[in-house]
């Protein structure tokens, strides 16, 4: 069941998504060699609580963090831990905030210090593909058009698409219909309508597309151990096109010329 949101509900979605975006802006201040992923998680949790939000991932199906932590080969759903970030790592931080009954969902993959140019290019392409997907999110087109835009952009540059995980509808619940895959054919899937709110989130690999789930039941990593990148925005379809409700501007302000 796809819930179309009213203009009033979309206003609340804007507020929740602004808070989750500012949260990753706080996280950005701490991403550096020597910092544990627990520390990043604590920063995010405290910021959300101080601002009247609820860290929606914490306790969701038993998930133990405010942030999903995605270091190097981790694709999604890694736990915060005492792992200490190292120069050359990339780290995705994926966060969901509930605020006034609505959810905001965003993810950013940060380089830690100097990162191999090949890996930086994976990150750049993944982020660009997110915007290609968003451009294809137009009333009257279909979810498959978003999926195909992402797939085409990434595969034509030699990267592979994780197929087991998808974007999704979002609203009062973190995960609503429809699923928004990052691969597929144009013209298939549900029709995009005004009032739809979607989390679009390409997960793109440098090596093969295959993934495995660790014995913790959550941590999803590439099978070949090569890096994976992940960026996510929440959008609302308004007046025929996608308005991006999250923003990476707070991250950019912090990172300055280190922003990729
Ligand atoms: N933020 C993830 C997504 O983009 C979901 C997190 S799962 C949780 O859909 F268990 F951590 F909440
Ligand atoms: Co997310
Ligand atoms: Co999501």
PDB file of C-alpha atoms and ligand atoms in Angstrom:
ATOM      1  CA  UNK A   1       0.000   0.000   0.000  1.00  0.00           C
ATOM      2  CA  UNK A   2       1.512   3.308  -1.114  1.00  0.00           C
ATOM      3  CA  UNK A   3       0.573   6.262   1.123  1.00  0.00           C
ATOM      4  CA  UNK A   4       0.416   9.562  -0.737  1.00  0.00           C
ATOM      5  CA  UNK A   5       1.161  12.475   1.588  1.00  0.00           C
ATOM      6  CA  UNK A   6      -0.837  15.688   1.903  1.00  0.00           C
ATOM      7  CA  UNK A   7       0.963  19.060   1.686  1.00  0.00           C
ATOM      8  CA  UNK A   8       0.732  19.288   5.510  1.00  0.00           C
ATOM      9  CA  UNK A   9       2.333  15.863   5.891  1.00  0.00           C
ATOM     10  CA  UNK A  10       5.059  16.779   3.415  1.00  0.00           C
ATOM     11  CA  UNK A  11       5.814  19.846   5.547  1.00  0.00           C
ATOM     12  CA  UNK A  12       6.395  17.493   8.509  1.00  0.00           C
ATOM     13  CA  UNK A  13       8.544  15.287   6.266  1.00  0.00           C
ATOM     14  CA  UNK A  14      10.658  18.390   5.485  1.00  0.00           C
ATOM     15  CA  UNK A  15      11.219  18.941   9.208  1.00  0.00           C
ATOM     16  CA  UNK A  16      12.214  15.329   9.932  1.00  0.00           C
ATOM     17  CA  UNK A  17      14.517  15.283   6.923  1.00  0.00           C
ATOM     18  CA  UNK A  18      16.123  18.577   7.887  1.00  0.00           C
ATOM     19  CA  UNK A  19      16.922  17.138  11.317  1.00  0.00           C
ATOM     20  CA  UNK A  20      18.468  13.961   9.921  1.00  0.00           C
ATOM     21  CA  UNK A  21      20.525  16.056   7.464  1.00  0.00           C
ATOM     22  CA  UNK A  22      21.826  18.260  10.276  1.00  0.00           C
ATOM     23  CA  UNK A  23      22.674  15.092  12.205  1.00  0.00           C
ATOM     24  CA  UNK A  24      25.054  13.921   9.471  1.00  0.00           C
ATOM     25  CA  UNK A  25      26.510  17.453   9.486  1.00  0.00           C
ATOM     26  CA  UNK A  26      27.440  16.829  13.140  1.00  0.00           C
ATOM     27  CA  UNK A  27      28.850  13.404  12.304  1.00  0.00           C
ATOM     28  CA  UNK A  28      30.976  15.009   9.558  1.00  0.00           C
ATOM     29  CA  UNK A  29      32.791  17.080  12.198  1.00  0.00           C
ATOM     30  CA  UNK A  30      34.136  13.876  13.786  1.00  0.00           C
ATOM     31  CA  UNK A  31      35.052  11.663  10.819  1.00  0.00           C
ATOM     32  CA  UNK A  32      38.858  11.350  11.015  1.00  0.00           C
ATOM     33  CA  UNK A  33      41.562   8.728  11.531  1.00  0.00           C
ATOM     34  CA  UNK A  34      41.596   7.502  15.151  1.00  0.00           C
ATOM     35  CA  UNK A  35      37.883   8.000  15.831  1.00  0.00           C
ATOM     36  CA  UNK A  36      35.735   4.967  16.718  1.00  0.00           C
ATOM     37  CA  UNK A  37      32.443   4.332  14.990  1.00  0.00           C
ATOM     38  CA  UNK A  38      30.851   4.181  18.483  1.00  0.00           C
ATOM     39  CA  UNK A  39      31.833   7.819  18.903  1.00  0.00           C
ATOM     40  CA  UNK A  40      30.120   8.794  15.643  1.00  0.00           C
ATOM     41  CA  UNK A  41      27.025   6.900  16.777  1.00  0.00           C
ATOM     42  CA  UNK A  42      26.961   8.696  20.138  1.00  0.00           C
ATOM     43  CA  UNK A  43      27.312  12.094  18.438  1.00  0.00           C
ATOM     44  CA  UNK A  44      24.351  11.327  16.188  1.00  0.00           C
ATOM     45  CA  UNK A  45      22.169   9.958  18.985  1.00  0.00           C
ATOM     46  CA  UNK A  46      22.780  12.920  21.309  1.00  0.00           C
ATOM     47  CA  UNK A  47      22.176  15.457  18.554  1.00  0.00           C
ATOM     48  CA  UNK A  48      18.868  13.842  17.571  1.00  0.00           C
ATOM     49  CA  UNK A  49      17.645  13.623  21.173  1.00  0.00           C
ATOM     50  CA  UNK A  50      18.740  17.215  21.926  1.00  0.00           C
ATOM     51  CA  UNK A  51      16.630  18.353  18.992  1.00  0.00           C
ATOM     52  CA  UNK A  52      13.447  16.516  19.890  1.00  0.00           C
ATOM     53  CA  UNK A  53      13.821  13.638  17.452  1.00  0.00           C
ATOM     54  CA  UNK A  54      13.910   9.879  17.911  1.00  0.00           C
ATOM     55  CA  UNK A  55      16.811   7.796  16.529  1.00  0.00           C
ATOM     56  CA  UNK A  56      14.602   5.480  14.484  1.00  0.00           C
ATOM     57  CA  UNK A  57      17.172   2.761  13.715  1.00  0.00           C
ATOM     58  CA  UNK A  58      17.967   2.199  17.392  1.00  0.00           C
ATOM     59  CA  UNK A  59      16.008  -0.887  18.410  1.00  0.00           C
ATOM     60  CA  UNK A  60      14.414  -1.313  14.951  1.00  0.00           C
ATOM     61  CA  UNK A  61      14.154  -5.105  14.635  1.00  0.00           C
ATOM     62  CA  UNK A  62      16.817  -5.161  17.351  1.00  0.00           C
ATOM     63  CA  UNK A  63      19.341  -2.980  15.482  1.00  0.00           C
ATOM     64  CA  UNK A  64      21.888  -1.682  18.036  1.00  0.00           C
ATOM     65  CA  UNK A  65      22.784   1.763  16.623  1.00  0.00           C
ATOM     66  CA  UNK A  66      21.517   5.213  15.727  1.00  0.00           C
ATOM     67  CA  UNK A  67      23.708   5.004  12.642  1.00  0.00           C
ATOM     68  CA  UNK A  68      24.257   2.125  10.273  1.00  0.00           C
ATOM     69  CA  UNK A  69      28.054   2.042   9.865  1.00  0.00           C
ATOM     70  CA  UNK A  70      29.472   1.028   6.489  1.00  0.00           C
ATOM     71  CA  UNK A  71      33.286   0.841   6.495  1.00  0.00           C
ATOM     72  CA  UNK A  72      34.992  -0.094   3.183  1.00  0.00           C
ATOM     73  CA  UNK A  73      33.505  -3.465   2.088  1.00  0.00           C
ATOM     74  CA  UNK A  74      30.420  -3.071   4.294  1.00  0.00           C
ATOM     75  CA  UNK A  75      27.467  -2.286   2.048  1.00  0.00           C
ATOM     76  CA  UNK A  76      24.744  -1.578   4.631  1.00  0.00           C
ATOM     77  CA  UNK A  77      23.547  -2.312   8.201  1.00  0.00           C
ATOM     78  CA  UNK A  78      26.924  -2.498   9.963  1.00  0.00           C
ATOM     79  CA  UNK A  79      26.957  -1.976  13.749  1.00  0.00           C
ATOM     80  CA  UNK A  80      28.725   0.863  15.544  1.00  0.00           C
ATOM     81  CA  UNK A  81      31.755  -0.658  17.294  1.00  0.00           C
ATOM     82  CA  UNK A  82      35.154   0.082  18.784  1.00  0.00           C
ATOM     83  CA  UNK A  83      36.676  -0.041  15.279  1.00  0.00           C
ATOM     84  CA  UNK A  84      38.991   2.953  14.889  1.00  0.00           C
ATOM     85  CA  UNK A  85      38.863   4.739  11.542  1.00  0.00           C
ATOM     86  CA  UNK A  86      42.074   4.652   9.516  1.00  0.00           C
ATOM     87  CA  UNK A  87      43.507   6.887   6.840  1.00  0.00           C
ATOM     88  CA  UNK A  88      42.291   5.538   3.490  1.00  0.00           C
ATOM     89  CA  UNK A  89      38.998   4.103   4.767  1.00  0.00           C
ATOM     90  CA  UNK A  90      35.617   5.144   3.474  1.00  0.00           C
ATOM     91  CA  UNK A  91      32.714   5.164   5.906  1.00  0.00           C
ATOM     92  CA  UNK A  92      29.042   5.366   5.091  1.00  0.00           C
ATOM     93  CA  UNK A  93      26.814   6.646   7.884  1.00  0.00           C
ATOM     94  CA  UNK A  94      23.137   5.938   7.277  1.00  0.00           C
ATOM     95  CA  UNK A  95      20.660   7.561   9.646  1.00  0.00           C
ATOM     96  CA  UNK A  96      16.903   7.675  10.145  1.00  0.00           C
ATOM     97  CA  UNK A  97      15.208  10.211  12.414  1.00  0.00           C
ATOM     98  CA  UNK A  98      11.576  10.237  13.436  1.00  0.00           C
ATOM     99  CA  UNK A  99      10.279  13.715  14.212  1.00  0.00           C
ATOM    100  CA  UNK A 100       6.664  14.727  14.833  1.00  0.00           C
ATOM    101  CA  UNK A 101       5.565  11.300  13.640  1.00  0.00           C
ATOM    102  CA  UNK A 102       7.422  11.295  10.297  1.00  0.00           C
ATOM    103  CA  UNK A 103      10.737   9.810   9.184  1.00  0.00           C
ATOM    104  CA  UNK A 104      13.763  11.239   7.401  1.00  0.00           C
ATOM    105  CA  UNK A 105      16.414   8.914   5.946  1.00  0.00           C
ATOM    106  CA  UNK A 106      19.815   9.866   4.537  1.00  0.00           C
ATOM    107  CA  UNK A 107      23.245   8.333   4.039  1.00  0.00           C
ATOM    108  CA  UNK A 108      26.633   9.805   3.163  1.00  0.00           C
ATOM    109  CA  UNK A 109      29.888   7.975   2.444  1.00  0.00           C
ATOM    110  CA  UNK A 110      32.883   9.927   3.776  1.00  0.00           C
ATOM    111  CA  UNK A 111      36.523   9.478   2.822  1.00  0.00           C
ATOM    112  CA  UNK A 112      38.816   9.254   5.874  1.00  0.00           C
ATOM    113  CA  UNK A 113      41.954  11.284   5.193  1.00  0.00           C
ATOM    114  CA  UNK A 114      43.646  10.510   1.881  1.00  0.00           C
ATOM    115  CA  UNK A 115      41.731   7.867  -0.070  1.00  0.00           C
ATOM    116  CA  UNK A 116      42.775   5.946  -3.195  1.00  0.00           C
ATOM    117  CA  UNK A 117      41.568   7.780  -6.311  1.00  0.00           C
ATOM    118  CA  UNK A 118      39.826   4.606  -7.566  1.00  0.00           C
ATOM    119  CA  UNK A 119      37.745   4.457  -4.406  1.00  0.00           C
ATOM    120  CA  UNK A 120      37.010   8.194  -4.480  1.00  0.00           C
ATOM    121  CA  UNK A 121      35.732   7.769  -8.018  1.00  0.00           C
ATOM    122  CA  UNK A 122      33.433   4.974  -6.839  1.00  0.00           C
ATOM    123  CA  UNK A 123      32.037   7.402  -4.242  1.00  0.00           C
ATOM    124  CA  UNK A 124      31.658  10.237  -6.757  1.00  0.00           C
ATOM    125  CA  UNK A 125      29.864   8.032  -9.259  1.00  0.00           C
ATOM    126  CA  UNK A 126      27.538   6.612  -6.601  1.00  0.00           C
ATOM    127  CA  UNK A 127      26.593  10.105  -5.430  1.00  0.00           C
ATOM    128  CA  UNK A 128      26.073  11.306  -9.016  1.00  0.00           C
ATOM    129  CA  UNK A 129      23.884   8.282  -9.729  1.00  0.00           C
ATOM    130  CA  UNK A 130      21.667   9.250  -6.799  1.00  0.00           C
ATOM    131  CA  UNK A 131      20.968  12.581  -8.521  1.00  0.00           C
ATOM    132  CA  UNK A 132      20.370  10.792 -11.843  1.00  0.00           C
ATOM    133  CA  UNK A 133      17.769   8.671 -10.065  1.00  0.00           C
ATOM    134  CA  UNK A 134      16.183  11.747  -8.530  1.00  0.00           C
ATOM    135  CA  UNK A 135      15.995  13.492 -11.935  1.00  0.00           C
ATOM    136  CA  UNK A 136      14.097  10.472 -13.259  1.00  0.00           C
ATOM    137  CA  UNK A 137      11.605  10.712 -10.385  1.00  0.00           C
ATOM    138  CA  UNK A 138       8.847  12.502 -12.263  1.00  0.00           C
ATOM    139  CA  UNK A 139       5.062  12.207 -11.930  1.00  0.00           C
ATOM    140  CA  UNK A 140       3.645   9.818 -14.537  1.00  0.00           C
ATOM    141  CA  UNK A 141       6.935   7.932 -15.011  1.00  0.00           C
ATOM    142  CA  UNK A 142       7.564   4.696 -13.149  1.00  0.00           C
ATOM    143  CA  UNK A 143       9.808   3.426 -10.354  1.00  0.00           C
ATOM    144  CA  UNK A 144      11.696   1.415 -12.993  1.00  0.00           C
ATOM    145  CA  UNK A 145      12.744   4.699 -14.612  1.00  0.00           C
ATOM    146  CA  UNK A 146      14.504   5.740 -11.399  1.00  0.00           C
ATOM    147  CA  UNK A 147      16.097   2.294 -11.087  1.00  0.00           C
ATOM    148  CA  UNK A 148      17.255   2.233 -14.684  1.00  0.00           C
ATOM    149  CA  UNK A 149      18.773   5.732 -14.491  1.00  0.00           C
ATOM    150  CA  UNK A 150      20.929   4.640 -11.542  1.00  0.00           C
ATOM    151  CA  UNK A 151      21.902   1.325 -13.100  1.00  0.00           C
ATOM    152  CA  UNK A 152      22.806   2.789 -16.478  1.00  0.00           C
ATOM    153  CA  UNK A 153      24.928   5.548 -14.956  1.00  0.00           C
ATOM    154  CA  UNK A 154      26.923   3.211 -12.699  1.00  0.00           C
ATOM    155  CA  UNK A 155      27.315   0.213 -14.997  1.00  0.00           C
ATOM    156  CA  UNK A 156      28.472   2.358 -17.921  1.00  0.00           C
ATOM    157  CA  UNK A 157      31.338   3.463 -15.645  1.00  0.00           C
ATOM    158  CA  UNK A 158      32.308  -0.112 -14.790  1.00  0.00           C
ATOM    159  CA  UNK A 159      30.735  -0.438 -11.349  1.00  0.00           C
ATOM    160  CA  UNK A 160      28.225  -3.043 -10.155  1.00  0.00           C
ATOM    161  CA  UNK A 161      24.869  -2.650  -8.453  1.00  0.00           C
ATOM    162  CA  UNK A 162      23.858  -4.394  -5.229  1.00  0.00           C
ATOM    163  CA  UNK A 163      20.522  -6.065  -5.967  1.00  0.00           C
ATOM    164  CA  UNK A 164      19.545  -7.468  -2.599  1.00  0.00           C
ATOM    165  CA  UNK A 165      18.893  -4.051  -1.034  1.00  0.00           C
ATOM    166  CA  UNK A 166      16.578  -1.284  -2.271  1.00  0.00           C
ATOM    167  CA  UNK A 167      15.296   2.194  -1.625  1.00  0.00           C
ATOM    168  CA  UNK A 168      11.725   2.494  -0.388  1.00  0.00           C
ATOM    169  CA  UNK A 169       8.704   4.596   0.346  1.00  0.00           C
ATOM    170  CA  UNK A 170       8.929   6.513   3.624  1.00  0.00           C
ATOM    171  CA  UNK A 171       6.588   8.486   5.866  1.00  0.00           C
ATOM    172  CA  UNK A 172       5.043   7.599   9.212  1.00  0.00           C
ATOM    173  CA  UNK A 173       7.035   4.394   8.830  1.00  0.00           C
ATOM    174  CA  UNK A 174      10.722   4.164   7.908  1.00  0.00           C
ATOM    175  CA  UNK A 175       9.973   1.567   5.262  1.00  0.00           C
ATOM    176  CA  UNK A 176       6.796   1.860   3.200  1.00  0.00           C
ATOM    177  CA  UNK A 177       5.839   0.716  -0.279  1.00  0.00           C
ATOM    178  CA  UNK A 178       6.995   0.908  -2.992  1.00  0.00           C
ATOM    179  CA  UNK A 179      10.421  -0.713  -3.163  1.00  0.00           C
ATOM    180  CA  UNK A 180      12.835   1.430  -5.179  1.00  0.00           C
ATOM    181  CA  UNK A 181      15.497  -0.850  -6.686  1.00  0.00           C
ATOM    182  CA  UNK A 182      18.755   0.466  -8.117  1.00  0.00           C
ATOM    183  CA  UNK A 183      18.541  -1.688 -11.228  1.00  0.00           C
ATOM    184  CA  UNK A 184      15.765  -2.617 -13.618  1.00  0.00           C
ATOM    185  CA  UNK A 185      13.956  -1.774 -16.795  1.00  0.00           C
ATOM    186  CA  UNK A 186      12.469   1.560 -17.744  1.00  0.00           C
ATOM    187  CA  UNK A 187       8.686   1.724 -17.773  1.00  0.00           C
ATOM    188  CA  UNK A 188       8.060  -1.013 -15.204  1.00  0.00           C
ATOM    189  CA  UNK A 189       6.876  -0.805 -11.615  1.00  0.00           C
ATOM    190  CA  UNK A 190       4.439   1.527  -9.867  1.00  0.00           C
ATOM    191  CA  UNK A 191       3.541   4.861 -11.482  1.00  0.00           C
ATOM    192  CA  UNK A 192       5.133   7.859  -9.723  1.00  0.00           C
ATOM    193  CA  UNK A 193       2.489  10.191  -8.270  1.00  0.00           C
ATOM    194  CA  UNK A 194       2.368  13.558  -6.552  1.00  0.00           C
ATOM    195  CA  UNK A 195       2.468  13.039  -2.785  1.00  0.00           C
ATOM    196  CA  UNK A 196       4.824  10.045  -2.956  1.00  0.00           C
ATOM    197  CA  UNK A 197       7.781  10.199  -0.571  1.00  0.00           C
ATOM    198  CA  UNK A 198      10.712   7.971  -1.511  1.00  0.00           C
ATOM    199  CA  UNK A 199      14.143   7.174  -0.101  1.00  0.00           C
ATOM    200  CA  UNK A 200      16.468   6.680  -3.066  1.00  0.00           C
ATOM    201  CA  UNK A 201      19.737   4.987  -2.143  1.00  0.00           C
ATOM    202  CA  UNK A 202      22.179   3.479  -4.633  1.00  0.00           C
ATOM    203  CA  UNK A 203      24.603   0.901  -3.148  1.00  0.00           C
ATOM    204  CA  UNK A 204      27.406   0.490  -5.675  1.00  0.00           C
ATOM    205  CA  UNK A 205      30.453  -1.814  -5.686  1.00  0.00           C
ATOM    206  CA  UNK A 206      33.948  -1.533  -7.105  1.00  0.00           C
ATOM    207  CA  UNK A 207      34.211  -5.307  -7.646  1.00  0.00           C
ATOM    208  CA  UNK A 208      31.475  -7.873  -8.124  1.00  0.00           C
ATOM    209  CA  UNK A 209      27.875  -7.165  -7.129  1.00  0.00           C
ATOM    210  CA  UNK A 210      27.638 -10.159  -4.775  1.00  0.00           C
ATOM    211  CA  UNK A 211      27.075  -9.617  -1.077  1.00  0.00           C
ATOM    212  CA  UNK A 212      26.916 -11.732   2.087  1.00  0.00           C
ATOM    213  CA  UNK A 213      25.306 -11.242   5.502  1.00  0.00           C
ATOM    214  CA  UNK A 214      27.495 -11.765   8.585  1.00  0.00           C
ATOM    215  CA  UNK A 215      26.588 -14.120  11.453  1.00  0.00           C
ATOM    216  CA  UNK A 216      25.235 -11.098  13.405  1.00  0.00           C
ATOM    217  CA  UNK A 217      22.283 -11.299  10.996  1.00  0.00           C
ATOM    218  CA  UNK A 218      22.710  -7.681   9.839  1.00  0.00           C
ATOM    219  CA  UNK A 219      26.089  -6.628   8.466  1.00  0.00           C
ATOM    220  CA  UNK A 220      25.957  -6.820   4.675  1.00  0.00           C
ATOM    221  CA  UNK A 221      29.363  -6.804   2.950  1.00  0.00           C
ATOM    222  CA  UNK A 222      30.734  -7.436  -0.517  1.00  0.00           C
ATOM    223  CA  UNK A 223      31.719 -11.075  -1.049  1.00  0.00           C
ATOM    224  CA  UNK A 224      35.022 -10.107  -2.642  1.00  0.00           C
ATOM    225  CA  UNK A 225      35.960  -7.661   0.135  1.00  0.00           C
ATOM    226  CA  UNK A 226      36.196  -4.733  -2.288  1.00  0.00           C
ATOM    227  CA  UNK A 227      34.709  -1.352  -1.309  1.00  0.00           C
ATOM    228  CA  UNK A 228      31.092  -0.339  -1.667  1.00  0.00           C
ATOM    229  CA  UNK A 229      29.598   3.175  -1.580  1.00  0.00           C
ATOM    230  CA  UNK A 230      26.124   4.333  -0.524  1.00  0.00           C
ATOM    231  CA  UNK A 231      24.388   7.710  -0.679  1.00  0.00           C
ATOM    232  CA  UNK A 232      20.741   8.361   0.127  1.00  0.00           C
ATOM    233  CA  UNK A 233      18.233  11.180  -0.114  1.00  0.00           C
ATOM    234  CA  UNK A 234      14.568  11.277   0.830  1.00  0.00           C
ATOM    235  CA  UNK A 235      12.435  13.040  -1.798  1.00  0.00           C
ATOM    236  CA  UNK A 236       8.789  14.063  -2.157  1.00  0.00           C
ATOM    237  CA  UNK A 237       7.020  14.276  -5.489  1.00  0.00           C
ATOM    238  CA  UNK A 238       5.423  17.730  -5.641  1.00  0.00           C
ATOM    239  CA  UNK A 239       4.016  19.529  -8.691  1.00  0.00           C
ATOM    240  CA  UNK A 240       5.225  16.717 -10.903  1.00  0.00           C
ATOM    241  CA  UNK A 241       8.818  16.458  -9.781  1.00  0.00           C
ATOM    242  CA  UNK A 242      11.038  15.387  -6.910  1.00  0.00           C
ATOM    243  CA  UNK A 243      11.837  17.878  -4.180  1.00  0.00           C
ATOM    244  CA  UNK A 244      14.867  16.652  -2.218  1.00  0.00           C
ATOM    245  CA  UNK A 245      13.911  16.780   1.468  1.00  0.00           C
ATOM    246  CA  UNK A 246      17.357  15.865   2.796  1.00  0.00           C
ATOM    247  CA  UNK A 247      20.509  17.802   1.969  1.00  0.00           C
ATOM    248  CA  UNK A 248      24.272  17.261   2.047  1.00  0.00           C
ATOM    249  CA  UNK A 249      24.797  21.035   2.508  1.00  0.00           C
ATOM    250  CA  UNK A 250      25.519  20.677   6.254  1.00  0.00           C
ATOM    251  CA  UNK A 251      28.190  18.083   5.449  1.00  0.00           C
ATOM    252  CA  UNK A 252      29.649  20.312   2.744  1.00  0.00           C
ATOM    253  CA  UNK A 253      29.857  23.258   5.172  1.00  0.00           C
ATOM    254  CA  UNK A 254      31.924  21.129   7.543  1.00  0.00           C
ATOM    255  CA  UNK A 255      34.166  19.446   4.978  1.00  0.00           C
ATOM    256  CA  UNK A 256      34.845  22.471   2.768  1.00  0.00           C
ATOM    257  CA  UNK A 257      37.270  21.464   0.024  1.00  0.00           C
ATOM    258  CA  UNK A 258      37.408  17.903   1.416  1.00  0.00           C
ATOM    259  CA  UNK A 259      33.768  17.495   0.297  1.00  0.00           C
ATOM    260  CA  UNK A 260      33.530  15.072  -2.602  1.00  0.00           C
TER     261      UNK A 260
HETATM  262  N1  LIG B   1      18.517   3.534   6.874  1.00  0.00           N
HETATM  263  C1  LIG B   1      18.298   2.229   6.302  1.00  0.00           C
HETATM  264  C2  LIG B   1      17.612   2.465   4.973  1.00  0.00           C
HETATM  265  O1  LIG B   1      18.094   3.267   4.233  1.00  0.00           O
HETATM  266  C3  LIG B   1      17.546   1.286   7.153  1.00  0.00           C
HETATM  267  C4  LIG B   1      18.152   1.050   8.464  1.00  0.00           C
HETATM  268  S1  LIG B   1      17.693  -0.481   9.039  1.00  0.00           S
HETATM  269  C5  LIG B   1      17.844  -0.317  10.682  1.00  0.00           C
HETATM  270  O2  LIG B   1      16.591   1.947   4.632  1.00  0.00           O
HETATM  271  F1  LIG B   1      17.603  -1.439  11.188  1.00  0.00           F
HETATM  272  F2  LIG B   1      19.043   0.128  10.989  1.00  0.00           F
HETATM  273  F3  LIG B   1      16.984   0.563  11.100  1.00  0.00           F
HETATM  274 CO1  LIG B   2      19.009   4.944   5.142  1.00  0.00          CO
HETATM  275 CO1  LIG B   3      16.553   4.100   3.256  1.00  0.00          CO
END
